[in-house]
Tab-separated table of C-alpha atoms in Angstrom:
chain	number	residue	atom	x	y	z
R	16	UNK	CA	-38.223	10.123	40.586
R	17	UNK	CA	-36.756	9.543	36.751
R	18	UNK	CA	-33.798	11.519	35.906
R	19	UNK	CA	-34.652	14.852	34.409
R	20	UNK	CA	-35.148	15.488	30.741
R	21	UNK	CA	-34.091	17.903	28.347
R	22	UNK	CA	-37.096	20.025	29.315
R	23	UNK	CA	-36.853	19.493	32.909
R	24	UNK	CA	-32.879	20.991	32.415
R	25	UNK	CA	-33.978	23.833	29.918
R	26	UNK	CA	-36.583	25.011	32.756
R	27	UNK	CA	-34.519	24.806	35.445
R	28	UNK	CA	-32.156	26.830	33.792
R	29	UNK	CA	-34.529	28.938	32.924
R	30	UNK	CA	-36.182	29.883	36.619
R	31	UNK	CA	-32.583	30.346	37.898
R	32	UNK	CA	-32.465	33.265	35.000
R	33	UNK	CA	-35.153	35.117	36.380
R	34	UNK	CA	-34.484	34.457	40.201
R	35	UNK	CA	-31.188	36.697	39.279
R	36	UNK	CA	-33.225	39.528	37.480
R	37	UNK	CA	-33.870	42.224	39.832
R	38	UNK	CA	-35.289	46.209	39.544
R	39	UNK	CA	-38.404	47.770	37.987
R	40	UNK	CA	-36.641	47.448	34.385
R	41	UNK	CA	-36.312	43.434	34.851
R	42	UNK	CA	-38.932	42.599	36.031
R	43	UNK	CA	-40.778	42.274	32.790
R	44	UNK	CA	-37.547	40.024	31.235
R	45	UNK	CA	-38.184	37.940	34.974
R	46	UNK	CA	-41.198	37.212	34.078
R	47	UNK	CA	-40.933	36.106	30.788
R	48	UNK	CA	-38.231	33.881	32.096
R	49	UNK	CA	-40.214	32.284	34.541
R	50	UNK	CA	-42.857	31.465	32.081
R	51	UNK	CA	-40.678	29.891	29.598
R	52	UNK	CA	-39.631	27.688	32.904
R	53	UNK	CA	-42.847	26.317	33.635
R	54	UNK	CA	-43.437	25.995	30.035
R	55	UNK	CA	-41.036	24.041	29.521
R	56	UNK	CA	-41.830	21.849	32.881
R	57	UNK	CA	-44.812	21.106	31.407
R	58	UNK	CA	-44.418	18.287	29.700
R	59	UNK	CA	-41.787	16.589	32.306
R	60	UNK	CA	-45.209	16.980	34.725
R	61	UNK	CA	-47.754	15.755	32.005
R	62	UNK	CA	-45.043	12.207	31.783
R	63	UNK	CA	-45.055	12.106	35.453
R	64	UNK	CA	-48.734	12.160	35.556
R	65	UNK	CA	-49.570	9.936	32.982
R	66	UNK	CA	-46.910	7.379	34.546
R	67	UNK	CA	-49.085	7.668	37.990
R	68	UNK	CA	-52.207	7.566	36.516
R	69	UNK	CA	-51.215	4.303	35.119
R	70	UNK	CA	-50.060	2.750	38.170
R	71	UNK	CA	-52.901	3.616	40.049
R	72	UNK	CA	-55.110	1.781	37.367
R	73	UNK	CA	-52.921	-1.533	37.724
């Protein structure tokens, strides 16, 4: 697997945010955390998609 990118970091960072919100009142910032994680996953899984797509097709 290629070495994680900016994004990749940023998102990580951001899920282990929101695994340490707990209680009614954080659960709204938890999830807002977690979704800024997988948005910002999203293009490290787009590359890694593309990059098997094209292997497959050689």
């Amino acid at each position: 697997m290629p070495d994680q990118s900016v994004f990749g970091s940023y998102a990580e960072s951001k899920a282990d945010v929101a695994a340490t919100r707990t209680g009614d009142e954080d659960r709204t910032d938890a999830i807002g955390e977690g979704l800024a994680a997988v948005a910002y996953a999203l293009p490290d899984v787009a590359a890694a998609i593309r990059e098997n797509t094209e292997t497959r097709q050689h």
